[in-house]
Each structure stands twice: as structure tokens, then as C-alpha cells.
mmCIF file of C-alpha atoms and ligand atoms in Angstrom:
data_model
loop_
_atom_site.group_PDB
_atom_site.id
_atom_site.type_symbol
_atom_site.label_atom_id
_atom_site.label_comp_id
_atom_site.label_asym_id
_atom_site.label_seq_id
_atom_site.Cartn_x
_atom_site.Cartn_y
_atom_site.Cartn_z
ATOM 1 C CA UNK A 8 -14.239 25.634 7.643
ATOM 2 C CA UNK A 9 -12.270 22.439 7.554
ATOM 3 C CA UNK A 10 -11.457 19.596 5.239
ATOM 4 C CA UNK A 11 -11.130 16.062 6.622
ATOM 5 C CA UNK A 12 -7.927 14.557 5.378
ATOM 6 C CA UNK A 13 -4.856 14.738 7.575
ATOM 7 C CA UNK A 14 -4.068 14.508 11.260
ATOM 8 C CA UNK A 15 -3.489 18.292 11.189
ATOM 9 C CA UNK A 16 -7.069 18.774 9.920
ATOM 10 C CA UNK A 17 -8.331 16.624 12.783
ATOM 11 C CA UNK A 18 -6.366 18.620 15.352
ATOM 12 C CA UNK A 19 -7.847 21.874 13.995
ATOM 13 C CA UNK A 20 -11.368 20.386 14.036
ATOM 14 C CA UNK A 21 -10.806 19.186 17.583
ATOM 15 C CA UNK A 22 -9.638 22.618 18.795
ATOM 16 C CA UNK A 23 -12.477 24.497 17.090
ATOM 17 C CA UNK A 24 -15.138 22.026 18.267
ATOM 18 C CA UNK A 25 -14.533 23.123 21.861
ATOM 19 C CA UNK A 26 -16.198 26.476 21.101
ATOM 20 C CA UNK A 27 -18.713 25.416 18.430
ATOM 21 C CA UNK A 28 -22.427 25.016 19.119
ATOM 22 C CA UNK A 29 -23.432 23.738 15.673
ATOM 23 C CA UNK A 30 -21.529 21.668 13.129
ATOM 24 C CA UNK A 31 -22.361 20.977 9.505
ATOM 25 C CA UNK A 32 -20.692 18.329 7.366
ATOM 26 C CA UNK A 33 -21.008 18.637 3.588
ATOM 27 C CA UNK A 34 -21.047 15.125 2.137
ATOM 28 C CA UNK A 35 -23.125 12.157 3.278
ATOM 29 C CA UNK A 36 -20.642 9.546 2.119
ATOM 30 C CA UNK A 37 -18.574 7.167 4.204
ATOM 31 C CA UNK A 38 -16.170 9.774 5.572
ATOM 32 C CA UNK A 39 -18.787 12.533 5.948
ATOM 33 C CA UNK A 40 -20.843 10.352 8.280
ATOM 34 C CA UNK A 41 -17.756 9.475 10.274
ATOM 35 C CA UNK A 42 -16.922 13.190 10.524
ATOM 36 C CA UNK A 43 -20.464 13.996 11.719
ATOM 37 C CA UNK A 44 -20.253 11.342 14.434
ATOM 38 C CA UNK A 45 -16.860 12.757 15.461
ATOM 39 C CA UNK A 46 -18.424 16.248 15.806
ATOM 40 C CA UNK A 47 -21.127 14.753 17.992
ATOM 41 C CA UNK A 48 -18.556 12.911 20.091
ATOM 42 C CA UNK A 49 -16.671 16.202 20.488
ATOM 43 C CA UNK A 50 -19.752 17.540 22.277
ATOM 44 C CA UNK A 51 -21.509 19.445 19.470
ATOM 45 C CA UNK A 52 -25.123 18.506 20.056
ATOM 46 C CA UNK A 53 -26.492 20.213 16.924
ATOM 47 C CA UNK A 54 -24.816 18.329 14.068
ATOM 48 C CA UNK A 55 -26.051 18.222 10.464
ATOM 49 C CA UNK A 56 -25.099 16.304 7.324
ATOM 50 C CA UNK A 57 -25.764 17.911 3.928
ATOM 51 C CA UNK A 58 -25.938 15.556 0.951
ATOM 52 C CA UNK A 59 -26.384 16.721 -2.631
ATOM 53 C CA UNK A 60 -27.766 13.333 -3.822
ATOM 54 C CA UNK A 61 -31.299 12.244 -2.863
ATOM 55 C CA UNK A 62 -29.903 9.603 -0.479
ATOM 56 C CA UNK A 63 -26.974 9.029 1.862
ATOM 57 C CA UNK A 64 -23.954 7.017 0.705
ATOM 58 C CA UNK A 65 -25.282 7.095 -2.859
ATOM 59 C CA UNK A 66 -22.436 4.964 -4.205
ATOM 60 C CA UNK A 67 -23.083 2.189 -1.705
ATOM 61 C CA UNK A 68 -26.719 1.940 -0.626
ATOM 62 C CA UNK A 69 -30.197 2.281 -2.120
ATOM 63 C CA UNK A 70 -33.102 4.565 -1.204
ATOM 64 C CA UNK A 71 -34.659 2.189 1.351
ATOM 65 C CA UNK A 72 -31.291 1.562 3.034
ATOM 66 C CA UNK A 73 -30.692 5.301 3.205
ATOM 67 C CA UNK A 74 -34.079 5.855 4.869
ATOM 68 C CA UNK A 75 -33.183 3.431 7.661
ATOM 69 C CA UNK A 76 -29.738 5.022 7.998
ATOM 70 C CA UNK A 77 -31.274 8.514 8.275
ATOM 71 C CA UNK A 78 -33.610 7.221 10.983
ATOM 72 C CA UNK A 79 -30.630 5.758 12.863
ATOM 73 C CA UNK A 80 -28.647 8.999 12.559
ATOM 74 C CA UNK A 81 -31.647 10.893 13.926
ATOM 75 C CA UNK A 82 -31.607 8.641 16.982
ATOM 76 C CA UNK A 83 -27.964 9.698 17.446
ATOM 77 C CA UNK A 84 -29.036 13.374 17.105
ATOM 78 C CA UNK A 85 -27.519 13.889 13.668
ATOM 79 C CA UNK A 86 -29.883 15.714 11.312
ATOM 80 C CA UNK A 87 -29.652 14.741 7.662
ATOM 81 C CA UNK A 88 -30.575 16.952 4.702
ATOM 82 C CA UNK A 89 -30.580 15.047 1.414
ATOM 83 C CA UNK A 90 -31.092 16.578 -2.043
ATOM 84 C CA UNK A 91 -29.552 19.822 -0.688
ATOM 85 C CA UNK A 92 -27.240 21.920 -2.771
ATOM 86 C CA UNK A 93 -25.143 24.578 -1.055
ATOM 87 C CA UNK A 94 -25.315 27.972 -2.815
ATOM 88 C CA UNK A 95 -23.183 30.095 -0.492
ATOM 89 C CA UNK A 96 -21.389 30.153 2.814
ATOM 90 C CA UNK A 97 -22.187 33.123 5.043
ATOM 91 C CA UNK A 98 -19.813 35.078 7.275
ATOM 92 C CA UNK A 99 -16.642 37.115 7.176
ATOM 93 C CA UNK A 100 -13.525 35.556 8.667
ATOM 94 C CA UNK A 101 -15.659 33.083 10.613
ATOM 95 C CA UNK A 102 -18.552 31.068 9.253
ATOM 96 C CA UNK A 103 -22.071 32.099 10.303
ATOM 97 C CA UNK A 104 -24.235 29.862 8.157
ATOM 98 C CA UNK A 105 -25.048 28.415 4.775
ATOM 99 C CA UNK A 106 -27.581 29.221 2.072
ATOM 100 C CA UNK A 107 -28.949 26.452 -0.112
ATOM 101 C CA UNK A 108 -30.268 26.623 -3.658
ATOM 102 C CA UNK A 109 -33.807 26.017 -2.365
ATOM 103 C CA UNK A 110 -33.503 29.342 -0.484
ATOM 104 C CA UNK A 111 -33.265 27.823 3.003
ATOM 105 C CA UNK A 112 -30.614 28.945 5.479
ATOM 106 C CA UNK A 113 -28.829 26.934 8.165
ATOM 107 C CA UNK A 114 -26.896 28.778 10.882
ATOM 108 C CA UNK A 115 -23.647 27.177 11.937
ATOM 109 C CA UNK A 116 -20.301 28.056 13.430
ATOM 110 C CA UNK A 117 -18.373 25.128 11.999
ATOM 111 C CA UNK A 118 -18.248 23.399 8.614
ATOM 112 C CA UNK A 119 -16.400 20.206 7.655
ATOM 113 C CA UNK A 120 -16.184 19.480 3.929
ATOM 114 C CA UNK A 121 -16.005 15.800 3.028
ATOM 115 C CA UNK A 122 -17.397 15.872 -0.482
ATOM 116 C CA UNK A 123 -15.231 13.468 -2.409
ATOM 117 C CA UNK A 124 -11.703 13.162 -3.674
ATOM 118 C CA UNK A 125 -9.890 15.954 -5.441
ATOM 119 C CA UNK A 126 -6.966 14.283 -7.208
ATOM 120 C CA UNK A 127 -3.632 16.080 -6.768
ATOM 121 C CA UNK A 128 -2.930 16.214 -10.484
ATOM 122 C CA UNK A 129 -1.368 19.677 -10.693
ATOM 123 C CA UNK A 130 2.117 18.321 -11.483
ATOM 124 C CA UNK A 131 0.655 16.128 -14.253
ATOM 125 C CA UNK A 132 -1.260 19.082 -15.720
ATOM 126 C CA UNK A 133 1.893 21.188 -15.708
ATOM 127 C CA UNK A 134 3.689 18.370 -17.595
ATOM 128 C CA UNK A 135 0.945 18.187 -20.200
ATOM 129 C CA UNK A 136 -0.304 14.733 -19.196
ATOM 130 C CA UNK A 137 -3.932 13.940 -19.997
ATOM 131 C CA UNK A 138 -6.279 14.516 -17.065
ATOM 132 C CA UNK A 139 -10.009 13.782 -16.790
ATOM 133 C CA UNK A 140 -12.684 16.487 -17.117
ATOM 134 C CA UNK A 141 -13.112 16.485 -13.326
ATOM 135 C CA UNK A 142 -9.436 15.864 -12.561
ATOM 136 C CA UNK A 143 -7.329 12.736 -12.160
ATOM 137 C CA UNK A 144 -4.451 11.547 -14.323
ATOM 138 C CA UNK A 145 -5.807 9.299 -17.070
ATOM 139 C CA UNK A 146 -4.180 5.838 -16.993
ATOM 140 C CA UNK A 147 -4.675 2.615 -18.946
ATOM 141 C CA UNK A 148 -4.721 -0.962 -17.589
ATOM 142 C CA UNK A 149 -0.897 -0.826 -17.266
ATOM 143 C CA UNK A 150 -1.241 2.310 -15.108
ATOM 144 C CA UNK A 151 0.671 4.282 -17.717
ATOM 145 C CA UNK A 152 -0.326 7.827 -18.558
ATOM 146 C CA UNK A 153 -0.344 9.145 -22.111
ATOM 147 C CA UNK A 154 3.447 9.317 -21.717
ATOM 148 C CA UNK A 155 4.480 5.646 -21.644
ATOM 149 C CA UNK A 156 7.394 6.431 -19.316
ATOM 150 C CA UNK A 157 5.159 7.882 -16.636
ATOM 151 C CA UNK A 158 2.866 5.821 -14.375
ATOM 152 C CA UNK A 159 0.196 7.119 -12.013
ATOM 153 C CA UNK A 160 -1.292 5.123 -9.111
ATOM 154 C CA UNK A 161 -3.553 5.737 -6.119
ATOM 155 C CA UNK A 162 -6.051 8.541 -5.693
ATOM 156 C CA UNK A 163 -4.464 10.742 -8.358
ATOM 157 C CA UNK A 164 -5.053 8.100 -11.076
ATOM 158 C CA UNK A 165 -8.204 8.020 -13.212
ATOM 159 C CA UNK A 166 -8.790 4.471 -14.486
ATOM 160 C CA UNK A 167 -11.865 3.835 -16.659
ATOM 161 C CA UNK A 168 -13.355 7.145 -15.456
ATOM 162 C CA UNK A 169 -12.995 5.982 -11.858
ATOM 163 C CA UNK A 170 -10.972 7.393 -8.969
ATOM 164 C CA UNK A 171 -10.577 4.763 -6.254
ATOM 165 C CA UNK A 172 -10.751 6.180 -2.733
ATOM 166 C CA UNK A 173 -9.544 3.143 -0.798
ATOM 167 C CA UNK A 174 -6.095 1.821 0.027
ATOM 168 C CA UNK A 175 -6.617 -1.697 -1.386
ATOM 169 C CA UNK A 176 -7.013 -0.641 -5.056
ATOM 170 C CA UNK A 177 -3.999 1.646 -4.575
ATOM 171 C CA UNK A 178 -1.893 -1.320 -3.415
ATOM 172 C CA UNK A 179 -3.106 -3.346 -6.386
ATOM 173 C CA UNK A 180 -2.127 -0.501 -8.754
ATOM 174 C CA UNK A 181 1.306 -0.357 -7.103
ATOM 175 C CA UNK A 182 1.646 -4.103 -7.624
ATOM 176 C CA UNK A 183 0.749 -3.728 -11.311
ATOM 177 C CA UNK A 184 3.509 -1.140 -11.777
ATOM 178 C CA UNK A 185 6.099 -3.012 -9.676
ATOM 179 C CA UNK A 186 5.422 -6.263 -11.542
ATOM 180 C CA UNK A 187 5.941 -4.558 -14.885
ATOM 181 C CA UNK A 188 9.094 -2.804 -13.725
ATOM 182 C CA UNK A 189 10.408 -6.220 -12.699
ATOM 183 C CA UNK A 190 9.843 -7.412 -16.254
ATOM 184 C CA UNK A 191 6.628 -9.434 -15.913
ATOM 185 C CA UNK A 192 3.150 -8.665 -17.223
ATOM 186 C CA UNK A 193 0.268 -7.477 -15.086
ATOM 187 C CA UNK A 194 -2.809 -5.360 -15.734
ATOM 188 C CA UNK A 195 -5.214 -3.521 -13.454
ATOM 189 C CA UNK A 196 -8.694 -4.904 -14.040
ATOM 190 C CA UNK A 197 -10.678 -2.584 -11.775
ATOM 191 C CA UNK A 198 -11.324 -3.325 -8.114
ATOM 192 C CA UNK A 199 -14.136 -4.522 -5.897
ATOM 193 C CA UNK A 200 -15.549 -1.573 -3.950
ATOM 194 C CA UNK A 201 -17.439 -3.572 -1.329
ATOM 195 C CA UNK A 202 -17.312 -1.647 1.886
ATOM 196 C CA UNK A 203 -18.437 -1.496 5.465
ATOM 197 C CA UNK A 204 -18.932 1.670 7.491
ATOM 198 C CA UNK A 205 -17.304 1.657 10.868
ATOM 199 C CA UNK A 206 -16.689 4.069 13.771
ATOM 200 C CA UNK A 207 -20.169 5.543 13.719
ATOM 201 C CA UNK A 208 -21.696 2.673 15.685
ATOM 202 C CA UNK A 209 -24.193 1.879 12.943
ATOM 203 C CA UNK A 210 -23.578 -1.084 10.681
ATOM 204 C CA UNK A 211 -23.730 -0.154 7.000
ATOM 205 C CA UNK A 212 -22.282 -2.339 4.291
ATOM 206 C CA UNK A 213 -22.583 -2.951 0.585
ATOM 207 C CA UNK A 214 -20.953 -5.602 -1.562
ATOM 208 C CA UNK A 215 -20.827 -6.748 -5.167
ATOM 209 C CA UNK A 216 -23.423 -4.924 -7.249
ATOM 210 C CA UNK A 217 -25.779 -3.476 -4.633
ATOM 211 C CA UNK A 218 -28.182 -1.942 -7.163
ATOM 212 C CA UNK A 219 -28.630 -4.605 -9.854
ATOM 213 C CA UNK A 220 -32.336 -5.321 -10.458
ATOM 214 C CA UNK A 221 -34.911 -5.821 -13.197
ATOM 215 C CA UNK A 222 -34.441 -8.633 -15.722
ATOM 216 C CA UNK A 223 -30.821 -9.227 -14.730
ATOM 217 C CA UNK A 224 -31.362 -10.346 -11.155
ATOM 218 C CA UNK A 225 -33.771 -11.244 -8.392
ATOM 219 C CA UNK A 226 -33.810 -9.317 -5.163
ATOM 220 C CA UNK A 227 -34.886 -10.228 -1.629
ATOM 221 C CA UNK A 228 -35.417 -7.421 0.854
ATOM 222 C CA UNK A 229 -35.823 -7.701 4.618
ATOM 223 C CA UNK A 230 -36.885 -4.470 6.334
ATOM 224 C CA UNK A 231 -37.579 -3.919 10.031
ATOM 225 C CA UNK A 232 -38.434 -0.268 10.701
ATOM 226 C CA UNK A 233 -38.779 -0.927 14.424
ATOM 227 C CA UNK A 234 -35.249 -2.206 14.954
ATOM 228 C CA UNK A 235 -33.799 -0.158 12.100
ATOM 229 C CA UNK A 236 -32.610 -3.076 9.999
ATOM 230 C CA UNK A 237 -32.547 -3.264 6.222
ATOM 231 C CA UNK A 238 -31.022 -6.120 4.251
ATOM 232 C CA UNK A 239 -31.086 -6.593 0.516
ATOM 233 C CA UNK A 240 -29.503 -9.342 -1.520
ATOM 234 C CA UNK A 241 -29.415 -9.595 -5.297
ATOM 235 C CA UNK A 242 -28.852 -12.976 -6.907
ATOM 236 C CA UNK A 243 -28.945 -14.516 -10.373
ATOM 237 C CA UNK A 244 -32.296 -15.523 -11.851
ATOM 238 C CA UNK A 245 -31.429 -19.206 -11.437
ATOM 239 C CA UNK A 246 -30.834 -18.645 -7.711
ATOM 240 C CA UNK A 247 -27.275 -19.955 -7.922
ATOM 241 C CA UNK A 248 -25.082 -16.879 -7.646
ATOM 242 C CA UNK A 249 -25.028 -14.008 -5.165
ATOM 243 C CA UNK A 250 -24.482 -10.774 -7.113
ATOM 244 C CA UNK A 251 -24.466 -8.135 -4.395
ATOM 245 C CA UNK A 252 -26.386 -6.529 -1.591
ATOM 246 C CA UNK A 253 -26.869 -3.861 1.064
ATOM 247 C CA UNK A 254 -26.918 -4.233 4.858
ATOM 248 C CA UNK A 255 -28.006 -1.451 7.234
ATOM 249 C CA UNK A 256 -28.439 -1.822 10.999
ATOM 250 C CA UNK A 257 -27.039 -5.369 11.083
ATOM 251 C CA UNK A 258 -24.004 -6.188 8.974
ATOM 252 C CA UNK A 259 -22.910 -9.285 10.892
ATOM 253 C CA UNK A 260 -23.235 -11.370 7.747
ATOM 254 C CA UNK A 261 -21.138 -8.947 5.658
ATOM 255 C CA UNK A 262 -17.832 -10.829 5.565
ATOM 256 C CA UNK A 263 -19.470 -14.135 4.728
ATOM 257 C CA UNK A 264 -21.811 -12.655 2.103
ATOM 258 C CA UNK A 265 -18.860 -10.858 0.527
ATOM 259 C CA UNK A 266 -16.913 -14.107 0.259
ATOM 260 C CA UNK A 267 -19.924 -16.016 -1.104
ATOM 261 C CA UNK A 268 -20.358 -13.273 -3.708
ATOM 262 C CA UNK A 269 -16.678 -12.980 -4.660
ATOM 263 C CA UNK A 270 -16.013 -16.700 -4.787
ATOM 264 C CA UNK A 271 -19.325 -17.585 -6.470
ATOM 265 C CA UNK A 272 -20.048 -20.070 -3.695
ATOM 266 C CA UNK A 273 -23.240 -22.160 -3.679
ATOM 267 C CA UNK A 274 -26.341 -20.551 -2.177
ATOM 268 C CA UNK A 275 -28.833 -22.285 0.142
ATOM 269 C CA UNK A 276 -32.022 -23.571 -1.573
ATOM 270 C CA UNK A 277 -33.836 -20.534 -0.169
ATOM 271 C CA UNK A 278 -31.456 -17.525 -0.572
ATOM 272 C CA UNK A 279 -33.552 -15.690 2.057
ATOM 273 C CA UNK A 280 -31.729 -17.811 4.670
ATOM 274 C CA UNK A 281 -28.605 -15.798 3.919
ATOM 275 C CA UNK A 282 -30.081 -12.687 5.496
ATOM 276 C CA UNK A 283 -32.608 -14.087 7.927
ATOM 277 C CA UNK A 284 -30.561 -16.800 9.531
ATOM 278 C CA UNK A 285 -27.335 -14.938 8.800
ATOM 279 C CA UNK A 286 -24.432 -17.138 9.752
ATOM 280 C CA UNK A 287 -26.473 -20.336 10.112
ATOM 281 C CA UNK A 288 -27.907 -19.788 6.660
ATOM 282 C CA UNK A 289 -24.460 -19.411 5.216
ATOM 283 C CA UNK A 290 -23.346 -22.580 6.963
ATOM 284 C CA UNK A 291 -26.333 -24.461 5.539
ATOM 285 C CA UNK A 292 -25.228 -23.288 2.138
ATOM 286 C CA UNK A 293 -21.988 -25.171 2.561
ATOM 287 C CA UNK A 294 -20.180 -21.917 3.262
ATOM 288 C CA UNK A 295 -18.622 -20.972 6.591
ATOM 289 C CA UNK A 296 -14.935 -20.220 7.059
ATOM 290 C CA UNK A 297 -13.938 -23.853 6.499
ATOM 291 C CA UNK A 298 -15.549 -23.867 3.057
ATOM 292 C CA UNK A 299 -13.790 -20.693 1.936
ATOM 293 C CA UNK A 300 -11.196 -21.246 -0.779
ATOM 294 C CA UNK A 301 -7.547 -20.711 0.172
ATOM 295 C CA UNK A 302 -7.333 -17.541 -1.910
ATOM 296 C CA UNK A 303 -10.378 -15.916 -0.222
ATOM 297 C CA UNK A 304 -9.291 -12.384 0.689
ATOM 298 C CA UNK A 305 -9.806 -11.955 4.431
ATOM 299 C CA UNK A 306 -8.096 -8.544 4.776
ATOM 300 C CA UNK A 307 -8.456 -6.550 1.579
ATOM 301 C CA UNK A 308 -6.421 -3.534 2.821
ATOM 302 C CA UNK A 309 -3.310 -5.680 3.264
ATOM 303 C CA UNK A 310 -4.158 -8.360 0.685
ATOM 304 C CA UNK A 311 -4.117 -11.213 3.241
ATOM 305 C CA UNK A 312 -5.777 -14.463 2.167
ATOM 306 C CA UNK A 313 -7.208 -17.346 4.176
ATOM 307 C CA UNK A 314 -4.134 -19.386 3.240
ATOM 308 C CA UNK A 315 -1.789 -16.671 4.609
ATOM 309 C CA UNK A 316 -3.619 -16.828 7.937
ATOM 310 C CA UNK A 317 -3.707 -20.631 8.026
ATOM 311 C CA UNK A 318 0.034 -20.660 7.318
ATOM 312 C CA UNK A 319 0.626 -18.160 10.122
ATOM 313 C CA UNK A 320 -1.174 -20.516 12.521
ATOM 314 C CA UNK A 321 0.210 -23.845 11.349
ATOM 315 C CA UNK A 322 3.577 -22.789 9.943
ATOM 316 C CA UNK A 323 4.589 -19.846 12.144
ATOM 317 C CA UNK A 324 2.905 -21.019 15.351
ATOM 318 C CA UNK A 325 0.749 -17.886 15.784
ATOM 319 C CA UNK A 326 -1.838 -18.707 18.416
ATOM 320 C CA UNK A 327 -3.374 -15.314 19.177
ATOM 321 C CA UNK A 328 -5.064 -12.668 17.043
ATOM 322 C CA UNK A 329 -2.239 -10.250 17.883
ATOM 323 C CA UNK A 330 0.366 -12.764 16.730
ATOM 324 C CA UNK A 331 -1.512 -13.315 13.448
ATOM 325 C CA UNK A 332 -1.773 -9.532 12.939
ATOM 326 C CA UNK A 333 1.948 -9.110 13.550
ATOM 327 C CA UNK A 334 2.855 -11.941 11.231
ATOM 328 C CA UNK A 335 0.449 -11.278 8.328
ATOM 329 C CA UNK A 336 -0.461 -7.563 8.815
ATOM 330 C CA UNK A 337 -4.155 -8.604 8.564
ATOM 331 C CA UNK A 338 -6.503 -6.104 10.279
ATOM 332 C CA UNK A 339 -3.735 -3.503 10.668
ATOM 333 C CA UNK A 340 -5.263 -1.150 8.053
ATOM 334 C CA UNK A 341 -8.936 -0.274 8.524
ATOM 335 C CA UNK A 342 -9.399 -3.041 11.126
ATOM 336 C CA UNK A 343 -12.382 -4.624 9.354
ATOM 337 C CA UNK A 344 -10.759 -8.068 9.179
ATOM 338 C CA UNK A 345 -10.931 -8.302 12.985
ATOM 339 C CA UNK A 346 -14.505 -9.519 12.688
ATOM 340 C CA UNK A 347 -13.422 -12.815 11.205
HETATM 341 C C1 FAD B 425 -10.128 10.577 6.970
HETATM 342 C C2 FAD B 425 -9.858 9.461 5.998
HETATM 343 C C3 FAD B 425 -10.112 8.138 6.368
HETATM 344 C C4 FAD B 425 -9.893 7.088 5.460
HETATM 345 N N1 FAD B 425 -10.150 5.809 5.850
HETATM 346 C C5 FAD B 425 -9.918 4.791 4.990
HETATM 347 C C6 FAD B 425 -10.144 3.429 5.379
HETATM 348 O O1 FAD B 425 -10.581 3.129 6.489
HETATM 349 N N2 FAD B 425 -9.882 2.434 4.462
HETATM 350 C C7 FAD B 425 -9.402 2.730 3.213
HETATM 351 O O2 FAD B 425 -9.168 1.799 2.420
HETATM 352 N N3 FAD B 425 -9.172 4.018 2.820
HETATM 353 C C8 FAD B 425 -9.414 5.046 3.665
HETATM 354 N N4 FAD B 425 -9.181 6.338 3.270
HETATM 355 C C9 FAD B 425 -8.687 6.592 1.902
HETATM 356 C C10 FAD B 425 -7.171 6.366 1.839
HETATM 357 O O3 FAD B 425 -6.544 7.135 2.848
HETATM 358 C C11 FAD B 425 -6.673 6.809 0.463
HETATM 359 O O4 FAD B 425 -7.372 6.083 -0.529
HETATM 360 C C12 FAD B 425 -5.176 6.548 0.291
HETATM 361 O O5 FAD B 425 -4.450 7.220 1.292
HETATM 362 C C13 FAD B 425 -4.708 7.016 -1.094
HETATM 363 O O6 FAD B 425 -3.328 6.781 -1.202
HETATM 364 P P1 FAD B 425 -2.417 7.674 -2.155
HETATM 365 O O7 FAD B 425 -1.024 7.221 -1.925
HETATM 366 O O8 FAD B 425 -2.974 7.647 -3.535
HETATM 367 O O9 FAD B 425 -2.618 9.195 -1.667
HETATM 368 P P2 FAD B 425 -2.199 9.870 -0.293
HETATM 369 O O10 FAD B 425 -2.256 8.898 0.850
HETATM 370 O O11 FAD B 425 -3.022 11.115 -0.216
HETATM 371 O O12 FAD B 425 -0.654 10.235 -0.511
HETATM 372 C C14 FAD B 425 -0.240 11.146 -1.521
HETATM 373 C C15 FAD B 425 0.967 11.902 -1.001
HETATM 374 O O13 FAD B 425 1.564 12.635 -2.070
HETATM 375 C C16 FAD B 425 1.896 13.948 -1.637
HETATM 376 N N5 FAD B 425 1.940 14.811 -2.822
HETATM 377 C C17 FAD B 425 0.915 15.360 -3.515
HETATM 378 N N6 FAD B 425 1.387 16.090 -4.551
HETATM 379 C C18 FAD B 425 2.736 15.996 -4.535
HETATM 380 C C19 FAD B 425 3.797 16.518 -5.337
HETATM 381 N N7 FAD B 425 3.561 17.310 -6.397
HETATM 382 N N8 FAD B 425 5.053 16.197 -5.002
HETATM 383 C C20 FAD B 425 5.314 15.392 -3.949
HETATM 384 N N9 FAD B 425 4.360 14.871 -3.140
HETATM 385 C C21 FAD B 425 3.091 15.163 -3.428
HETATM 386 C C22 FAD B 425 0.791 14.290 -0.648
HETATM 387 O O14 FAD B 425 1.204 15.302 0.228
HETATM 388 C C23 FAD B 425 0.595 12.943 0.061
HETATM 389 O O15 FAD B 425 1.462 12.787 1.145
HETATM 390 C C24 FAD B 425 -9.406 7.389 4.151
HETATM 391 C C25 FAD B 425 -9.150 8.722 3.780
HETATM 392 C C26 FAD B 425 -9.381 9.747 4.689
HETATM 393 C C27 FAD B 425 -9.128 11.155 4.259
#
């Protein structure tokens, strides 16, 4: 049984995979799906994903998006079990299988657990700092704990009942603390959790508020079961503002939709053009890279804006993508910014 965290974990998974016939990953979130694809790529033909929630990536995509994703995973030979709760793990010394609360059994000789973040808050607990009911050091908007001399940032910090599992919010938290230590004021106001799944070869993305519906918003859905494409956008009732969305099977429009959403840019007269005509639709809407404001965040991991990149080209003479990466650090984290 393995966790999926460090390079040492990956080396152990890699070694064990050489002898394993079946692999199970607990957790159908971003990392769990990446881990399942890695098991497959390591030659384990019988690979399963177990998800407790009724759909995959429950924090990012809706039921219909999850259905298309499950279909795509099946085509890759990854079997998905949603709404499954593990009751026990079978075997002595080595794993033999798993029993679920519905009484079913799945035989396996390898298990990777990727079921969320467990904040390393043991030091804080020992010091008597306040921690959340499910772990995480409670912080306010200044990133201070209940002891005003102690800050907490990153995945160990619990801000507004939320643990952020991405590097970008961690950098922002660090900036909040550094700014205050330098004598200026800065608060952490939460962080955009828009995301795009990579590595697995299937496009999955969500941005803004992917689930908003009902009286608060209008939704347009495009679904193509044949090609395995699902696109959903949510926009304000007056059709002027993009509020969020989900993309499965084709996330080419992700970066542009994210910027339109974040910067409250004007939408085309028919918002459907945003997902049907993808880039052309965005261009019609007066968007496109040229229309992006200077402070549009192009690389959220490294906090690189459009202006930073323009300055690297015009001011520093960077003429290749590699030169821009070296100069600005854009696309050197998760690599997502490459697509621009
Ligand atoms: C497989 C994997 C892939 C990921 N991919 C992405 C991605 O593509 N994009 C993205 O944005 N995020 C990604 N993440 C999440 C990202 O890695 C984390 O959000 C980020 O590393 C959190 O930073 P941190 O400094 O809070 O914690 P960590 O990076 O975990 O660093 C905390 C450090 O503190 C040490 N430590 C713990 N307790 C103590 C103690 N008592 N004393 C001293 N040291 C201690 C730990 O050993 C560790 O080295 C990924 C995570 C994983 C596991």
C-alpha cells in the first residue's frame, strides 16, 4: 500500500508495479486519476479507481462531466467505481484485496491512496494552537493562528474551513506573511481554484463557479457522447458575465475562458459561441490575448502576468518560449501556462 506524495513514494510504486497484476487507487480526484494512469503506464492492465463521492473529481466537475470522464477512462482501460466506501483491506503483510461497505470485494495486489490532504499539524497541536475538526491549523486573513506571533501557510493552514492543495494559494499566503513582516498590510482573501487536469491524456478543466445554477445563473451545456466531449458554461442572467464552467474531453478554450471569467470580460452576443466556436468565439467577443488586461495571470503557479511576459519580450529581448520561461519562470511549475 502506497501514498502518492514524494519522489520516494513514486520509486516504491514503480518498483512494486513490476510484479503487480492489479492496481487500485483510492480517490478519484486530480491526483488519484494521475496515479491510476501512471499504474497503467507502468504496465498494470487491470487498474481501478475507487471514489467515495457519487462522481469523479467532485470538487471540480458535475455529474454529466463525470459520466463522460468515466467513459474516457474506460477507453483507457481504467475501471471506475463511484459511490464506493472501503470497509477493510484484506491480507497479511501484503495486500490481497479490499472489502467495501456494500459487501463487494475487489482482489488486488497493489493499492495507492490519494484521498485528500492530511495537514501536518502535529507540531501545532502539541503547542496548543487551534486546529480544525478534520485537521489543519486555523488561520485568519492575516495568516495568523490563535497565537498572534505564529503564522501558518500552505497545506497545513486552514483558512475559512478550506485547505488549499495547490502551490499558487501557498505562494499568495507566503506573500501575505512576508508583506506584513516587512511592515505593510496585506490580507488573504481566498484563492481561485480553477484547474486543469494534465498527464492523463484527457482534458478536464473547471473554472470559476462550475456548479452555480438555478435563479442565480444561466447555463449552456454542449454534450457529445460519441466524441466524449462535455462543455458547460454558467453566466449571469443578463448574459454579460461568465461565472464558471466545466470542460471534459476538449479543454482548448480553458485558458481564454478562465481569463474572460476572472477579468469579467465582455461575452459574445450568443454565449454559446464561447464553447462551440472556442477560440473564434472568444475573439468575436473582443477577447483574445491582445484584449487581455496587463494584469491577467498567465501562469498562476509562479504569479506571472501578461505584462511580465510582454516586458520579457520587449524589455529583455526574449524571443523564444525557453527564454521567456527562464526570464519570468512562467510554465516552470505545473507547465499549464505552456498552452498560451
Ligand atoms: C503528486 C503531487 C502532485 C502535485 N501536483 C501539483 C501541481 O501540478 N500543481 C499544484 O499547484 N500543486 C500540486 N500539488 C500540490 C502541491 O505540491 C502542494 O500544494 C504544495 O507542495 C504545498 O506546499 P507546502 O509548503 O504547504 O507543503 P509541502 O510541499 O508538503 O512542504 C512541507 C514541508 O514541511 C516538512 N515538515 C512537516 N512537518 C514538519 C516539522 N514538524 N518540522 C519541520 N518540517 C516539517 C515536510 O517534510 C515538507 O518537506 C501536487 C501534490 C502532489 C502530492
